[in-house]
Amino acid sequence: MNPLADLRKDYSQASLDELSVRKDPFQQFEVWLNEALEAQLPEPNAMVLSTVGSDGSPSSRVVLIKGLNLQGIVFYTNYQSVKGQQIAQNPRASLLFFWPELERQVRIEGLLEKVSPEESDAYFHSRPLESRIGAWASSQSQPVDSREALAQAFDDFRNKLGSEPPRPEHWGGYRLSPHRFEFWQGRPSRLHDRIEFQREGAEGSDAQKHWQVRRLSP
Ligand SMILES: Cc1cc2nc3c(=O)[nH]c(=O)nc-3n(C[C@H](O)[C@H](O)[C@H](O)COP(=O)(O)O)c2cc1C
């Protein structure tokens, strides 16, 4: 017997249509993100970031959204990590939010670029001291001999850097400039609502933002 085969859920909480959706996908995303925050979901700001290396193999992991404006969506990480190396080879990426309690999914696709050093500095210095030391102590995605070795590196950096560690150059933000959004709202009988926004014109953060809006089959 396969218990997974019989595991399914019917969706009935809400709907999304061509009239109620905002004209601007950033606004629509902000509405849904705020509703996820207000609903006090566990980690409403967590999103799956997928990147692709030079060999074409995709790789996904969770990161936290730290900023949102008309230029794009910002997260912070280690520039030398696997994702950092992949982004250097290929700036195309996708972000995925899944808010199961609201029966919603948002897919966002676009191009990544590093935020300015000043923007990364500002966010870095807003973080708790332990997180700032951790950015120095962790060579993210590199093998480490043991938990003890990691703890030792943390202690060494704490002693060396004191209470005001600078931002390491290998740590900072990326901004995804979207060219596609898709808002998915679960509906009964698997007739889910899917509203897609596709940007018309060239890619890149300075491109003009005209959006083609379409309903997609579930
Ligand atoms: C809830 C959650 C939030 C996370 N937030 C971040 C983040 O904001 N930045 C980050 O670099 N890694 C974050 N991580 C860790 C990443 O998922 C991943 O393990 C790490 O970035 C290394 O990924 P890479 O080897 O593909 O570069 C988070 C993990 C989880 C589960």
Short mmCIF file of C-alpha atoms and ligand atoms in Angstrom, two decimals:
data_model
loop_
_atom_site.label_atom_id
_atom_site.label_comp_id
_atom_site.label_asym_id
_atom_site.label_seq_id
_atom_site.Cartn_x
_atom_site.Cartn_y
_atom_site.Cartn_z
CA MET A 1 0.00 0.00 0.00
CA ASN A 2 1.27 3.48 -0.85
CA PRO A 3 -0.14 6.04 1.62
CA LEU A 4 1.11 8.88 -0.58
CA ALA A 5 -1.22 7.85 -3.38
CA ASP A 6 -4.29 8.65 -1.25
CA LEU A 7 -2.99 11.85 0.30
CA ARG A 8 -4.75 14.82 -1.26
CA LYS A 9 -6.42 18.04 -0.17
CA ASP A 10 -9.29 20.02 -1.57
CA TYR A 11 -8.85 23.80 -1.75
CA SER A 12 -11.69 26.20 -1.04
CA GLN A 13 -10.44 29.24 0.89
CA ALA A 14 -10.19 31.93 -1.76
CA SER A 15 -10.13 32.77 -5.44
CA LEU A 16 -8.11 34.96 -7.79
CA ASP A 17 -9.40 36.31 -11.06
CA GLU A 18 -8.55 38.73 -13.82
CA LEU A 19 -10.65 41.47 -12.20
CA SER A 20 -9.49 41.17 -8.61
CA VAL A 21 -5.79 40.71 -9.35
CA ARG A 22 -3.73 43.92 -9.13
CA LYS A 23 -2.58 45.40 -12.43
CA ASP A 24 1.01 45.44 -11.20
CA PRO A 25 2.43 42.04 -10.16
CA PHE A 26 4.68 43.67 -7.54
CA GLN A 27 1.56 45.05 -5.86
CA GLN A 28 -0.20 41.71 -6.10
CA PHE A 29 2.85 40.01 -4.60
CA GLU A 30 2.97 42.57 -1.79
CA VAL A 31 -0.72 41.94 -1.01
CA TRP A 32 -0.16 38.19 -0.75
CA LEU A 33 3.10 38.52 1.18
CA ASN A 34 1.39 40.83 3.69
CA GLU A 35 -1.46 38.36 4.05
CA ALA A 36 1.08 35.59 4.71
CA LEU A 37 2.75 37.80 7.35
CA GLU A 38 -0.58 38.73 8.96
CA ALA A 39 -1.64 35.07 9.06
CA GLN A 40 1.52 34.45 11.13
CA LEU A 41 2.53 31.50 9.03
CA PRO A 42 5.75 29.74 10.02
CA GLU A 43 8.52 31.41 8.00
CA PRO A 44 6.26 33.31 5.56
CA ASN A 45 9.40 35.02 4.21
CA ALA A 46 11.08 31.75 3.17
CA MET A 47 11.40 31.17 -0.57
CA VAL A 48 12.98 28.48 -2.69
CA LEU A 49 15.72 29.90 -4.90
CA SER A 50 16.64 27.83 -7.94
CA THR A 51 19.78 28.51 -9.92
CA VAL A 52 21.52 26.73 -12.76
CA GLY A 53 25.23 26.02 -13.12
CA SER A 54 27.27 26.14 -16.30
CA ASP A 55 26.56 22.42 -16.91
CA GLY A 56 22.81 23.13 -16.99
CA SER A 57 22.05 21.28 -13.73
CA PRO A 58 19.51 23.06 -11.52
CA SER A 59 19.97 23.49 -7.79
CA SER A 60 17.41 24.67 -5.22
CA ARG A 61 17.55 25.86 -1.64
CA VAL A 62 15.56 28.04 0.78
CA VAL A 63 16.60 31.64 1.42
CA LEU A 64 14.80 34.55 3.13
CA ILE A 65 13.35 37.55 1.31
CA LYS A 66 14.85 40.67 2.88
CA GLY A 67 13.64 43.41 0.58
CA LEU A 68 10.99 44.13 -2.01
CA ASN A 69 10.52 47.13 -4.27
CA LEU A 70 9.90 47.89 -7.93
CA GLN A 71 13.53 47.06 -8.72
CA GLY A 72 13.12 43.52 -7.45
CA ILE A 73 13.40 41.03 -4.63
CA VAL A 74 16.46 40.91 -2.38
CA PHE A 75 18.10 38.13 -0.36
CA TYR A 76 21.50 37.81 1.30
CA THR A 77 24.04 35.03 1.12
CA ASN A 78 27.66 34.03 0.69
CA TYR A 79 28.90 35.01 -2.80
CA GLN A 80 31.28 32.02 -2.82
CA SER A 81 28.60 29.42 -2.04
CA VAL A 82 27.28 26.99 -4.65
CA LYS A 83 24.47 29.42 -5.46
CA GLY A 84 26.96 32.30 -5.67
CA GLN A 85 29.13 30.38 -8.13
CA GLN A 86 26.12 29.37 -10.21
CA ILE A 87 24.78 32.93 -10.30
CA ALA A 88 28.20 34.16 -11.48
CA GLN A 89 27.95 31.69 -14.37
CA ASN A 90 24.28 32.25 -15.13
CA PRO A 91 22.20 35.06 -13.57
CA ARG A 92 18.84 33.45 -14.46
CA ALA A 93 16.96 32.23 -11.42
CA SER A 94 13.54 31.45 -10.04
CA LEU A 95 11.97 32.13 -6.66
CA LEU A 96 9.12 30.09 -5.23
CA PHE A 97 6.89 30.90 -2.29
CA PHE A 98 4.54 28.18 -0.98
CA TRP A 99 2.02 29.26 1.65
CA PRO A 100 0.01 26.04 2.21
CA GLU A 101 -2.18 27.52 4.95
CA LEU A 102 -3.43 30.06 2.40
CA GLU A 103 -3.51 27.49 -0.42
CA ARG A 104 -1.17 29.73 -2.43
CA GLN A 105 1.98 29.50 -4.48
CA VAL A 106 3.89 32.31 -6.16
CA ARG A 107 6.50 31.67 -8.86
CA ILE A 108 8.85 34.46 -9.87
CA GLU A 109 11.48 34.25 -12.61
CA GLY A 110 14.12 36.74 -13.62
CA LEU A 111 17.72 37.89 -13.57
CA LEU A 112 19.93 38.27 -10.51
CA GLU A 113 22.51 40.93 -9.85
CA LYS A 114 24.45 41.87 -6.73
CA VAL A 115 23.04 44.75 -4.71
CA SER A 116 25.41 47.69 -4.12
CA PRO A 117 28.11 47.28 -1.43
CA GLU A 118 26.41 50.10 0.50
CA GLU A 119 23.09 48.21 0.53
CA SER A 120 24.81 45.02 1.68
CA ASP A 121 26.70 46.98 4.37
CA ALA A 122 23.47 48.50 5.68
CA TYR A 123 21.75 45.13 5.99
CA PHE A 124 24.87 43.39 7.38
CA HIS A 125 25.17 45.93 10.18
CA SER A 126 21.49 45.49 11.08
CA ARG A 127 22.05 41.80 11.86
CA PRO A 128 22.71 40.39 15.34
CA LEU A 129 26.43 40.18 16.24
CA GLU A 130 26.40 36.36 16.17
CA SER A 131 25.08 36.36 12.60
CA ARG A 132 27.76 38.84 11.53
CA ILE A 133 30.51 36.68 13.08
CA GLY A 134 28.91 33.62 11.48
CA ALA A 135 29.27 35.21 8.04
CA TRP A 136 33.04 35.28 8.66
CA ALA A 137 33.27 31.83 10.27
CA SER A 138 31.35 29.85 7.66
CA SER A 139 32.81 29.08 4.24
CA GLN A 140 29.30 28.31 3.09
CA SER A 141 28.93 25.07 1.11
CA GLN A 142 32.57 24.02 1.67
CA PRO A 143 33.27 20.77 3.59
CA VAL A 144 34.11 21.34 7.26
CA ASP A 145 35.96 18.77 9.39
CA SER A 146 33.55 18.76 12.34
CA ARG A 147 31.04 20.74 14.36
CA GLU A 148 33.92 21.54 16.75
CA ALA A 149 36.00 23.02 13.92
CA LEU A 150 33.08 25.30 13.04
CA ALA A 151 32.65 26.38 16.67
CA GLN A 152 36.40 27.02 16.92
CA ALA A 153 36.35 29.18 13.77
CA PHE A 154 33.42 31.15 15.23
CA ASP A 155 35.32 31.73 18.52
CA ASP A 156 38.50 32.73 16.69
CA PHE A 157 36.66 35.30 14.55
CA ARG A 158 34.75 36.63 17.55
CA ASN A 159 38.03 37.23 19.40
CA LYS A 160 39.69 38.76 16.36
CA LEU A 161 36.86 41.01 15.14
CA GLY A 162 35.41 42.30 18.40
CA SER A 163 32.00 43.89 18.64
CA GLU A 164 31.88 45.72 15.26
CA PRO A 165 32.93 43.24 12.58
CA PRO A 166 33.00 44.69 9.06
CA ARG A 167 31.05 42.96 6.28
CA PRO A 168 33.18 40.29 4.61
CA GLU A 169 33.52 40.94 0.88
CA HIS A 170 32.26 37.45 0.14
CA TRP A 171 28.92 38.14 1.81
CA GLY A 172 26.11 40.31 0.45
CA GLY A 173 22.82 40.64 -1.34
CA TYR A 174 21.37 39.75 -4.69
CA ARG A 175 18.36 41.35 -6.31
CA LEU A 176 16.13 39.39 -8.67
CA SER A 177 14.61 41.56 -11.36
CA PRO A 178 11.49 39.61 -12.39
CA HIS A 179 10.23 39.09 -15.92
CA ARG A 180 7.54 36.60 -14.93
CA PHE A 181 5.22 36.19 -11.93
CA GLU A 182 2.62 33.49 -11.48
CA PHE A 183 0.02 33.56 -8.70
CA TRP A 184 -1.61 30.21 -7.89
CA GLN A 185 -4.67 29.94 -5.71
CA GLY A 186 -5.98 26.46 -4.93
CA ARG A 187 -9.64 25.88 -5.91
CA PRO A 188 -12.08 22.96 -5.65
CA SER A 189 -11.98 20.07 -8.12
CA ARG A 190 -8.40 20.89 -9.14
CA LEU A 191 -9.70 23.89 -11.12
CA HIS A 192 -7.12 26.15 -9.55
CA ASP A 193 -6.68 29.82 -10.42
CA ARG A 194 -3.39 30.67 -12.10
CA ILE A 195 -2.74 34.25 -13.17
CA GLU A 196 0.50 34.90 -15.02
CA PHE A 197 2.28 38.21 -15.60
CA GLN A 198 4.86 38.20 -18.35
CA ARG A 199 6.96 41.28 -18.87
CA GLU A 200 7.01 42.72 -22.36
CA GLY A 201 10.29 44.11 -23.63
CA ALA A 202 13.91 43.52 -22.74
CA GLU A 203 15.14 41.79 -19.60
CA GLY A 204 17.02 43.62 -16.90
CA SER A 205 16.20 45.95 -14.06
CA ASP A 206 16.07 49.07 -16.22
CA ALA A 207 13.70 47.56 -18.79
CA GLN A 208 10.28 49.11 -19.17
CA LYS A 209 7.66 47.33 -17.15
CA HIS A 210 4.65 46.47 -19.26
CA TRP A 211 3.00 43.26 -18.25
CA GLN A 212 0.93 40.82 -20.25
CA VAL A 213 -1.64 39.18 -17.98
CA ARG A 214 -3.05 35.73 -18.75
CA ARG A 215 -4.98 33.01 -17.02
CA LEU A 216 -3.31 29.62 -17.26
CA SER A 217 -4.97 26.22 -17.13
CA PRO A 218 -4.49 24.47 -13.84
C1 LIG B 1 14.23 28.61 6.50
C2 LIG B 1 15.61 28.73 5.87
C3 LIG B 1 16.12 30.00 5.60
C4 LIG B 1 17.38 30.14 5.01
N1 LIG B 1 17.82 31.39 4.69
C5 LIG B 1 19.00 31.54 4.05
C6 LIG B 1 19.42 32.84 3.58
O1 LIG B 1 18.71 33.86 3.70
N2 LIG B 1 20.64 32.93 2.99
C7 LIG B 1 21.44 31.84 2.80
O2 LIG B 1 22.54 31.99 2.26
N3 LIG B 1 21.05 30.59 3.19
C8 LIG B 1 19.85 30.43 3.80
N4 LIG B 1 19.43 29.17 4.18
C9 LIG B 1 20.33 28.03 3.91
C10 LIG B 1 20.22 27.61 2.44
O3 LIG B 1 19.01 26.88 2.24
C11 LIG B 1 21.42 26.76 1.97
O4 LIG B 1 21.62 25.66 2.83
C12 LIG B 1 22.71 27.56 1.91
O5 LIG B 1 22.48 28.89 1.47
C13 LIG B 1 23.74 26.90 1.00
O6 LIG B 1 23.21 26.79 -0.29
P1 LIG B 1 24.13 26.55 -1.61
O7 LIG B 1 25.14 25.52 -1.22
O8 LIG B 1 23.20 26.06 -2.66
O9 LIG B 1 24.74 27.86 -1.95
C14 LIG B 1 18.16 28.99 4.74
C15 LIG B 1 17.63 27.72 5.00
C16 LIG B 1 16.38 27.58 5.53
C17 LIG B 1 15.82 26.21 5.75
#
